[in-house]
Amino acid sequence: MAGLETTNASAPMSNAQRVSEFWSKAATDDFRPRHQATNWMGHPEVQKHINQRCTGSVDRSWVDYFLSTYMSPRKVGSVVNLGCGEGALERWLIDLGFADSYTGYDISEECIRHANTTVGKMHPRAQFVCADLNQTPLARAAFDVAIFSHSLHHFENLESICEQVRASLRPDGFLLVHEFIGPSRMQWTDKQLALANRLFEALAPEQQIDISAAPRRVKRAPAARMTIAEWLKCDPSECVRSADIIPVLEQHFEILERKDYGGTILQKLFENIMGNFSNEDAAHRAMVRLLIEVESILIEAGVIPSDFTFLIARPRPERLPTAGR
């Protein structure tokens, strides 16, 4: 969603334009409810798990943790969100009084239009800019906090965007990252898929219904991986270099804290069925917690890695050019 280099100038529509068009769906009114029903992070029990992993408490968000641990008694002056979508994160941050000013960048014209006409009205110093950040430089030393929230995996030139963001932060600024760091181009391992499908087959029939096929009530197909060619046709930016994110970040930032929170099996297991687990049903909540625990045990035992992480980092000092070069 955040930005993508144009790699095929002869095509009728550039990759950047295709990505913008693909993510225009995020500006529709039903996107968030649909996403919540089909995505593994859409259930409150999963959010509690993520909170626990990131902050040590099921009731404490990463925002509260960051503000109390790193900013108190300071206040965030300016925050930039790289890949802001339709402004959902800014809406939350504004409600919490996170910063004095907010800037969001995204490549989708529809998302930016939606953010400016809705969230932009909530705060006098909130602005949303449509830009391909591979082509649009950020102002130097302009921000106290920079955020990538499930957007960094859409950048192909990780080195360039990380250098840009490092330079855009003030010397005492922070980078916050919530991110997918699993297989590039979502080339799931055979082990991941096998584990997800074994657990899926153990679910009750009513929990296996494919929500994305509504109004038809059909069993969801087994978890599988799309080919790279299929991803290039669908969304050329999807997880383009996700497996390289941590090594590249470490070149430009000092990672102060890193909290992995799984998703390696759960993302594929709950895909298009998450809404079948009602938060009002105690048995459903218990089943979600049990499946979370199964994944956590496998990660802690070293059977599988974590595909998602939260980290807090500081910009490394800028390297000055060597004299005479």
mmCIF file of C-alpha atoms in Angstrom:
data_model
loop_
_atom_site.group_PDB
_atom_site.id
_atom_site.type_symbol
_atom_site.label_atom_id
_atom_site.label_comp_id
_atom_site.label_asym_id
_atom_site.label_seq_id
_atom_site.Cartn_x
_atom_site.Cartn_y
_atom_site.Cartn_z
ATOM 1 C CA MET A 1 0.000 0.000 0.000
ATOM 2 C CA ALA A 2 2.854 2.344 0.718
ATOM 3 C CA GLY A 3 4.899 2.552 -2.431
ATOM 4 C CA LEU A 4 6.447 0.612 -5.267
ATOM 5 C CA GLU A 5 9.001 1.199 -7.935
ATOM 6 C CA THR A 6 7.812 1.185 -11.519
ATOM 7 C CA THR A 7 9.531 -1.790 -13.132
ATOM 8 C CA ASN A 8 7.790 -2.093 -16.500
ATOM 9 C CA ALA A 9 7.578 1.242 -18.272
ATOM 10 C CA SER A 10 6.178 -0.303 -21.441
ATOM 11 C CA ALA A 11 3.075 -1.689 -19.752
ATOM 12 C CA PRO A 12 -0.233 0.170 -20.270
ATOM 13 C CA MET A 13 -0.448 0.578 -16.487
ATOM 14 C CA SER A 14 2.648 0.848 -14.308
ATOM 15 C CA ASN A 15 3.120 -1.382 -11.273
ATOM 16 C CA ALA A 16 2.660 1.652 -9.039
ATOM 17 C CA GLN A 17 -0.677 2.415 -10.711
ATOM 18 C CA ARG A 18 -1.761 -1.193 -10.375
ATOM 19 C CA VAL A 19 -0.933 -1.175 -6.675
ATOM 20 C CA SER A 20 -2.846 2.091 -6.216
ATOM 21 C CA GLU A 21 -5.864 0.638 -7.975
ATOM 22 C CA PHE A 22 -5.666 -2.635 -6.051
ATOM 23 C CA TRP A 23 -5.615 -0.887 -2.671
ATOM 24 C CA SER A 24 -8.431 1.522 -3.521
ATOM 25 C CA LYS A 25 -10.630 -1.165 -1.944
ATOM 26 C CA ALA A 26 -9.393 0.025 1.467
ATOM 27 C CA ALA A 27 -11.326 3.269 0.967
ATOM 28 C CA THR A 28 -14.706 1.505 0.753
ATOM 29 C CA ASP A 29 -17.058 1.622 3.744
ATOM 30 C CA ASP A 30 -17.197 -2.159 4.132
ATOM 31 C CA PHE A 31 -13.440 -2.766 3.966
ATOM 32 C CA ARG A 32 -12.726 -2.771 7.717
ATOM 33 C CA PRO A 33 -15.639 -5.063 8.718
ATOM 34 C CA ARG A 34 -14.825 -7.411 5.824
ATOM 35 C CA HIS A 35 -11.148 -7.399 6.701
ATOM 36 C CA GLN A 36 -11.936 -8.125 10.343
ATOM 37 C CA ALA A 37 -14.052 -11.148 9.376
ATOM 38 C CA THR A 38 -11.462 -12.642 7.035
ATOM 39 C CA ASN A 39 -8.105 -11.721 8.601
ATOM 40 C CA TRP A 40 -6.400 -13.535 11.484
ATOM 41 C CA MET A 41 -5.992 -10.299 13.451
ATOM 42 C CA GLY A 42 -9.722 -9.593 13.359
ATOM 43 C CA HIS A 43 -10.672 -11.374 16.589
ATOM 44 C CA PRO A 44 -10.397 -9.681 20.033
ATOM 45 C CA GLU A 45 -8.620 -12.739 21.461
ATOM 46 C CA VAL A 46 -5.903 -12.376 18.829
ATOM 47 C CA GLN A 47 -5.576 -8.683 19.647
ATOM 48 C CA LYS A 48 -5.177 -9.576 23.327
ATOM 49 C CA HIS A 49 -2.457 -12.043 22.380
ATOM 50 C CA ILE A 50 -0.643 -9.417 20.311
ATOM 51 C CA ASN A 51 -0.937 -6.902 23.159
ATOM 52 C CA GLN A 52 0.482 -9.459 25.601
ATOM 53 C CA ARG A 53 3.430 -10.215 23.354
ATOM 54 C CA CYS A 54 4.161 -6.563 22.574
ATOM 55 C CA THR A 55 3.524 -4.908 25.936
ATOM 56 C CA GLY A 56 3.257 -7.621 28.588
ATOM 57 C CA SER A 57 -0.463 -7.006 29.177
ATOM 58 C CA VAL A 58 -3.567 -8.096 27.247
ATOM 59 C CA ASP A 59 -5.155 -4.723 28.036
ATOM 60 C CA ARG A 60 -2.230 -2.498 27.029
ATOM 61 C CA SER A 61 -1.757 -1.367 23.440
ATOM 62 C CA TRP A 62 1.598 -0.767 21.782
ATOM 63 C CA VAL A 63 0.736 2.952 21.681
ATOM 64 C CA ASP A 64 0.264 3.140 25.449
ATOM 65 C CA TYR A 65 3.441 1.140 25.964
ATOM 66 C CA PHE A 66 5.532 3.368 23.708
ATOM 67 C CA LEU A 67 4.215 6.635 25.167
ATOM 68 C CA SER A 68 4.720 5.611 28.793
ATOM 69 C CA THR A 69 8.052 3.831 28.279
ATOM 70 C CA TYR A 70 9.819 6.138 25.838
ATOM 71 C CA MET A 71 8.075 9.516 25.724
ATOM 72 C CA SER A 72 6.957 10.382 29.250
ATOM 73 C CA PRO A 73 7.036 13.205 30.186
ATOM 74 C CA ARG A 74 7.722 14.320 26.590
ATOM 75 C CA LYS A 75 4.930 14.507 24.052
ATOM 76 C CA VAL A 76 5.210 13.466 20.430
ATOM 77 C CA GLY A 77 5.370 16.593 18.282
ATOM 78 C CA SER A 78 5.015 15.190 14.778
ATOM 79 C CA VAL A 79 4.340 11.654 13.538
ATOM 80 C CA VAL A 80 4.518 10.293 10.003
ATOM 81 C CA ASN A 81 2.781 7.084 8.946
ATOM 82 C CA LEU A 82 4.274 5.458 5.839
ATOM 83 C CA GLY A 83 1.503 3.560 4.068
ATOM 84 C CA CYS A 84 -1.422 5.056 5.966
ATOM 85 C CA GLY A 85 -4.220 3.571 3.865
ATOM 86 C CA GLU A 86 -7.510 5.256 4.602
ATOM 87 C CA GLY A 87 -6.255 6.726 7.886
ATOM 88 C CA ALA A 88 -7.507 4.131 10.377
ATOM 89 C CA LEU A 89 -4.346 4.342 12.492
ATOM 90 C CA GLU A 90 -4.445 8.153 12.531
ATOM 91 C CA ARG A 91 -8.061 8.053 13.665
ATOM 92 C CA TRP A 92 -7.002 5.960 16.665
ATOM 93 C CA LEU A 93 -3.914 8.047 17.427
ATOM 94 C CA ILE A 94 -5.889 11.292 17.268
ATOM 95 C CA ASP A 95 -8.473 9.881 19.688
ATOM 96 C CA LEU A 96 -5.630 9.032 22.082
ATOM 97 C CA GLY A 97 -3.954 12.445 21.720
ATOM 98 C CA PHE A 98 -0.768 10.763 20.499
ATOM 99 C CA ALA A 99 0.862 13.763 18.786
ATOM 100 C CA ASP A 100 0.544 17.441 17.900
ATOM 101 C CA SER A 101 0.589 16.804 14.145
ATOM 102 C CA TYR A 102 -0.017 13.862 11.838
ATOM 103 C CA THR A 103 1.177 13.165 8.310
ATOM 104 C CA GLY A 104 0.152 10.086 6.352
ATOM 105 C CA TYR A 105 1.521 8.940 3.001
ATOM 106 C CA ASP A 106 0.002 6.351 0.710
ATOM 107 C CA ILE A 107 0.143 5.465 -2.965
ATOM 108 C CA SER A 108 -3.637 4.977 -3.277
ATOM 109 C CA GLU A 109 -5.468 8.111 -4.421
ATOM 110 C CA GLU A 110 -8.797 6.758 -3.173
ATOM 111 C CA CYS A 111 -7.406 6.005 0.283
ATOM 112 C CA ILE A 112 -5.879 9.466 0.595
ATOM 113 C CA ARG A 113 -9.077 11.136 -0.586
ATOM 114 C CA HIS A 114 -11.036 9.151 1.997
ATOM 115 C CA ALA A 115 -8.528 9.967 4.768
ATOM 116 C CA ASN A 116 -8.581 13.702 4.047
ATOM 117 C CA THR A 117 -12.374 13.912 3.898
ATOM 118 C CA THR A 118 -12.935 11.881 7.072
ATOM 119 C CA VAL A 119 -9.969 11.651 9.461
ATOM 120 C CA GLY A 120 -8.507 14.940 8.232
ATOM 121 C CA LYS A 121 -11.477 16.753 9.739
ATOM 122 C CA MET A 122 -10.737 15.364 13.202
ATOM 123 C CA HIS A 123 -7.532 17.329 13.774
ATOM 124 C CA PRO A 124 -6.380 20.733 12.458
ATOM 125 C CA ARG A 125 -2.852 19.425 11.881
ATOM 126 C CA ALA A 126 -3.597 16.106 10.196
ATOM 127 C CA GLN A 127 -2.735 15.802 6.523
ATOM 128 C CA PHE A 128 -2.669 12.919 4.078
ATOM 129 C CA VAL A 129 -0.532 12.913 0.951
ATOM 130 C CA CYS A 130 -0.795 10.682 -2.108
ATOM 131 C CA ALA A 131 2.732 9.758 -3.155
ATOM 132 C CA ASP A 132 4.945 6.918 -4.298
ATOM 133 C CA LEU A 133 7.650 7.204 -1.663
ATOM 134 C CA ASN A 134 10.168 5.611 -3.981
ATOM 135 C CA GLN A 135 9.884 8.816 -5.996
ATOM 136 C CA THR A 136 8.956 11.390 -3.304
ATOM 137 C CA PRO A 137 11.668 12.273 -0.738
ATOM 138 C CA LEU A 138 10.706 12.970 2.853
ATOM 139 C CA ALA A 139 11.727 16.195 4.569
ATOM 140 C CA ARG A 140 14.894 15.836 6.635
ATOM 141 C CA ALA A 141 14.724 15.881 10.441
ATOM 142 C CA ALA A 142 11.007 16.651 10.270
ATOM 143 C CA PHE A 143 9.436 14.023 12.524
ATOM 144 C CA ASP A 144 9.635 12.752 16.089
ATOM 145 C CA VAL A 145 8.082 9.369 15.299
ATOM 146 C CA ALA A 146 7.803 7.361 12.080
ATOM 147 C CA ILE A 147 5.475 4.356 11.779
ATOM 148 C CA PHE A 148 5.259 1.402 9.439
ATOM 149 C CA SER A 149 2.060 -0.479 10.232
ATOM 150 C CA HIS A 150 1.887 -3.521 7.943
ATOM 151 C CA SER A 151 3.207 -1.453 5.056
ATOM 152 C CA LEU A 152 6.984 -1.892 4.909
ATOM 153 C CA HIS A 153 6.608 -5.298 3.253
ATOM 154 C CA HIS A 154 5.172 -3.490 0.204
ATOM 155 C CA PHE A 155 8.457 -1.714 -0.547
ATOM 156 C CA GLU A 156 10.896 -3.297 -2.975
ATOM 157 C CA ASN A 157 13.728 -0.830 -2.387
ATOM 158 C CA LEU A 158 13.962 -1.321 1.362
ATOM 159 C CA GLU A 159 17.399 0.247 1.559
ATOM 160 C CA SER A 160 16.193 3.519 0.029
ATOM 161 C CA ILE A 161 13.022 3.876 2.105
ATOM 162 C CA CYS A 162 14.811 3.005 5.356
ATOM 163 C CA GLU A 163 17.513 5.581 4.606
ATOM 164 C CA GLN A 164 14.815 8.150 3.819
ATOM 165 C CA VAL A 165 12.946 7.486 7.036
ATOM 166 C CA ARG A 166 16.145 7.529 9.103
ATOM 167 C CA ALA A 167 17.018 10.947 7.666
ATOM 168 C CA SER A 168 13.455 12.236 8.199
ATOM 169 C CA LEU A 169 13.625 11.569 11.936
ATOM 170 C CA ARG A 170 15.080 14.003 14.404
ATOM 171 C CA PRO A 171 18.181 12.690 16.249
ATOM 172 C CA ASP A 172 16.081 11.721 19.275
ATOM 173 C CA GLY A 173 13.232 10.316 17.148
ATOM 174 C CA PHE A 174 11.791 6.814 17.095
ATOM 175 C CA LEU A 175 10.706 4.287 14.492
ATOM 176 C CA LEU A 176 7.768 2.004 15.327
ATOM 177 C CA VAL A 177 7.204 -1.061 13.148
ATOM 178 C CA HIS A 178 4.314 -3.557 13.158
ATOM 179 C CA GLU A 179 5.181 -5.844 10.312
ATOM 180 C CA PHE A 180 5.023 -9.108 8.424
ATOM 181 C CA ILE A 181 8.578 -10.450 8.146
ATOM 182 C CA GLY A 182 7.750 -13.909 6.801
ATOM 183 C CA PRO A 183 8.537 -15.451 3.413
ATOM 184 C CA SER A 184 8.947 -12.992 0.546
ATOM 185 C CA ARG A 185 6.077 -13.078 -1.960
ATOM 186 C CA MET A 186 4.194 -15.165 0.625
ATOM 187 C CA GLN A 187 5.909 -18.333 -0.493
ATOM 188 C CA TRP A 188 4.710 -20.282 2.524
ATOM 189 C CA THR A 189 6.762 -23.301 3.570
ATOM 190 C CA ASP A 190 5.318 -26.795 3.222
ATOM 191 C CA LYS A 191 5.494 -27.115 7.021
ATOM 192 C CA GLN A 192 3.393 -23.980 7.568
ATOM 193 C CA LEU A 193 0.720 -25.097 5.149
ATOM 194 C CA ALA A 194 0.613 -28.649 6.503
ATOM 195 C CA LEU A 195 0.201 -27.443 10.097
ATOM 196 C CA ALA A 196 -2.464 -24.883 9.165
ATOM 197 C CA ASN A 197 -4.455 -27.452 7.197
ATOM 198 C CA ARG A 198 -4.276 -30.101 9.941
ATOM 199 C CA LEU A 199 -5.685 -27.645 12.442
ATOM 200 C CA PHE A 200 -8.295 -26.433 9.950
ATOM 201 C CA GLU A 201 -9.603 -29.969 9.427
ATOM 202 C CA ALA A 202 -9.993 -30.334 13.210
ATOM 203 C CA LEU A 203 -12.455 -27.407 13.357
ATOM 204 C CA ALA A 204 -16.216 -27.830 13.499
ATOM 205 C CA PRO A 205 -17.925 -27.675 10.058
ATOM 206 C CA GLU A 206 -19.607 -24.348 10.826
ATOM 207 C CA GLN A 207 -16.179 -22.835 11.576
ATOM 208 C CA GLN A 208 -14.815 -23.963 8.197
ATOM 209 C CA ILE A 209 -17.298 -21.907 6.146
ATOM 210 C CA ASP A 210 -15.587 -19.555 3.668
ATOM 211 C CA ILE A 211 -16.839 -16.073 4.536
ATOM 212 C CA SER A 212 -15.449 -14.629 1.315
ATOM 213 C CA ALA A 213 -17.833 -16.893 -0.655
ATOM 214 C CA ALA A 214 -20.987 -15.422 0.955
ATOM 215 C CA PRO A 215 -23.922 -15.725 0.418
ATOM 216 C CA ARG A 216 -22.922 -19.279 -0.525
ATOM 217 C CA ARG A 217 -22.088 -21.490 2.467
ATOM 218 C CA VAL A 218 -19.184 -23.586 1.308
ATOM 219 C CA LYS A 219 -16.193 -25.091 3.056
ATOM 220 C CA ARG A 220 -13.042 -23.071 2.561
ATOM 221 C CA ALA A 221 -10.380 -24.664 0.394
ATOM 222 C CA PRO A 222 -7.158 -25.868 2.059
ATOM 223 C CA ALA A 223 -4.496 -23.230 2.678
ATOM 224 C CA ALA A 224 -2.178 -22.953 -0.300
ATOM 225 C CA ARG A 225 0.452 -20.625 -1.723
ATOM 226 C CA MET A 226 0.025 -18.514 -4.828
ATOM 227 C CA THR A 227 2.853 -18.518 -7.313
ATOM 228 C CA ILE A 228 5.027 -15.437 -7.696
ATOM 229 C CA ALA A 229 3.546 -14.929 -11.159
ATOM 230 C CA GLU A 230 0.044 -14.909 -9.661
ATOM 231 C CA TRP A 231 1.093 -12.346 -7.052
ATOM 232 C CA LEU A 232 2.582 -10.114 -9.736
ATOM 233 C CA LYS A 233 -0.776 -10.074 -11.538
ATOM 234 C CA CYS A 234 -2.748 -9.522 -8.326
ATOM 235 C CA ASP A 235 -0.608 -7.099 -6.276
ATOM 236 C CA PRO A 236 2.986 -6.575 -7.470
ATOM 237 C CA SER A 237 3.932 -5.043 -4.116
ATOM 238 C CA GLU A 238 2.747 -7.845 -1.849
ATOM 239 C CA CYS A 239 5.547 -9.018 0.461
ATOM 240 C CA VAL A 240 8.037 -8.212 -2.273
ATOM 241 C CA ARG A 241 11.048 -8.464 0.093
ATOM 242 C CA SER A 242 9.471 -9.195 3.457
ATOM 243 C CA ALA A 243 12.169 -11.688 4.465
ATOM 244 C CA ASP A 244 14.815 -8.948 4.106
ATOM 245 C CA ILE A 245 13.113 -6.378 6.342
ATOM 246 C CA ILE A 246 14.942 -7.024 9.615
ATOM 247 C CA PRO A 247 18.489 -7.109 8.148
ATOM 248 C CA VAL A 248 17.870 -3.881 6.228
ATOM 249 C CA LEU A 249 16.318 -2.131 9.233
ATOM 250 C CA GLU A 250 19.355 -3.039 11.319
ATOM 251 C CA GLN A 251 21.602 -1.223 8.854
ATOM 252 C CA HIS A 252 19.831 2.087 9.454
ATOM 253 C CA PHE A 253 18.347 1.790 12.952
ATOM 254 C CA GLU A 254 19.297 0.580 16.403
ATOM 255 C CA ILE A 255 16.548 -1.811 17.444
ATOM 256 C CA LEU A 256 15.735 -1.123 21.091
ATOM 257 C CA GLU A 257 13.012 -3.729 21.461
ATOM 258 C CA ARG A 258 11.700 -6.488 19.223
ATOM 259 C CA LYS A 259 8.585 -8.457 20.152
ATOM 260 C CA ASP A 260 7.609 -11.309 17.829
ATOM 261 C CA TYR A 261 3.951 -12.330 17.969
ATOM 262 C CA GLY A 262 3.469 -15.265 15.621
ATOM 263 C CA GLY A 263 0.995 -15.453 12.776
ATOM 264 C CA THR A 264 3.044 -18.151 11.066
ATOM 265 C CA ILE A 265 0.193 -20.681 11.173
ATOM 266 C CA LEU A 266 -2.684 -18.504 12.353
ATOM 267 C CA GLN A 267 -2.608 -16.229 9.307
ATOM 268 C CA LYS A 268 -3.346 -19.116 6.936
ATOM 269 C CA LEU A 269 -5.505 -21.060 9.376
ATOM 270 C CA PHE A 270 -7.958 -18.202 10.010
ATOM 271 C CA GLU A 271 -7.896 -16.788 6.469
ATOM 272 C CA ASN A 272 -11.499 -16.148 5.342
ATOM 273 C CA ILE A 273 -12.968 -17.920 8.401
ATOM 274 C CA MET A 274 -12.099 -15.610 11.326
ATOM 275 C CA GLY A 275 -15.648 -14.237 11.454
ATOM 276 C CA ASN A 276 -16.975 -17.728 12.231
ATOM 277 C CA PHE A 277 -15.557 -17.420 15.750
ATOM 278 C CA SER A 278 -17.947 -15.224 17.708
ATOM 279 C CA ASN A 279 -16.497 -13.145 20.501
ATOM 280 C CA GLU A 280 -19.846 -13.525 22.262
ATOM 281 C CA ASP A 281 -19.471 -17.314 22.440
ATOM 282 C CA ALA A 282 -17.237 -18.555 25.287
ATOM 283 C CA ALA A 283 -16.476 -21.806 23.464
ATOM 284 C CA HIS A 284 -15.421 -19.898 20.352
ATOM 285 C CA ARG A 285 -13.149 -17.628 22.376
ATOM 286 C CA ALA A 286 -11.605 -20.665 24.063
ATOM 287 C CA MET A 287 -10.960 -22.303 20.685
ATOM 288 C CA VAL A 288 -9.196 -19.184 19.379
ATOM 289 C CA ARG A 289 -7.040 -19.045 22.522
ATOM 290 C CA LEU A 290 -6.199 -22.746 22.181
ATOM 291 C CA LEU A 291 -5.086 -22.340 18.566
ATOM 292 C CA ILE A 292 -2.987 -19.308 19.539
ATOM 293 C CA GLU A 293 -1.345 -21.418 22.238
ATOM 294 C CA VAL A 294 -0.601 -24.255 19.778
ATOM 295 C CA GLU A 295 1.223 -21.820 17.496
ATOM 296 C CA SER A 296 3.082 -20.229 20.415
ATOM 297 C CA ILE A 297 4.320 -23.624 21.616
ATOM 298 C CA LEU A 298 5.595 -24.497 18.135
ATOM 299 C CA ILE A 299 7.430 -21.153 17.863
ATOM 300 C CA GLU A 300 8.957 -21.440 21.338
ATOM 301 C CA ALA A 301 10.099 -24.995 20.524
ATOM 302 C CA GLY A 302 11.845 -23.759 17.393
ATOM 303 C CA VAL A 303 9.622 -25.773 15.033
ATOM 304 C CA ILE A 304 8.553 -22.631 13.135
ATOM 305 C CA PRO A 305 9.640 -18.970 13.226
ATOM 306 C CA SER A 306 7.424 -15.963 13.921
ATOM 307 C CA ASP A 307 6.139 -14.242 10.787
ATOM 308 C CA PHE A 308 5.093 -11.001 12.523
ATOM 309 C CA THR A 309 6.958 -8.623 14.802
ATOM 310 C CA PHE A 310 6.684 -5.311 16.625
ATOM 311 C CA LEU A 311 9.794 -3.267 17.165
ATOM 312 C CA ILE A 312 10.911 0.095 18.496
ATOM 313 C CA ALA A 313 14.089 1.597 17.052
ATOM 314 C CA ARG A 314 16.226 4.723 16.995
ATOM 315 C CA PRO A 315 17.970 6.140 13.902
ATOM 316 C CA ARG A 316 21.646 5.319 13.664
ATOM 317 C CA PRO A 317 23.889 8.379 13.297
ATOM 318 C CA GLU A 318 24.311 9.455 9.693
ATOM 319 C CA ARG A 319 27.562 8.255 8.216
ATOM 320 C CA LEU A 320 29.542 11.228 6.899
ATOM 321 C CA PRO A 321 31.417 10.775 3.614
ATOM 322 C CA THR A 322 35.090 9.864 3.957
ATOM 323 C CA ALA A 323 37.462 12.778 3.270
ATOM 324 C CA GLY A 324 38.883 12.788 -0.238
ATOM 325 C CA ARG A 325 36.106 10.653 -1.735
#
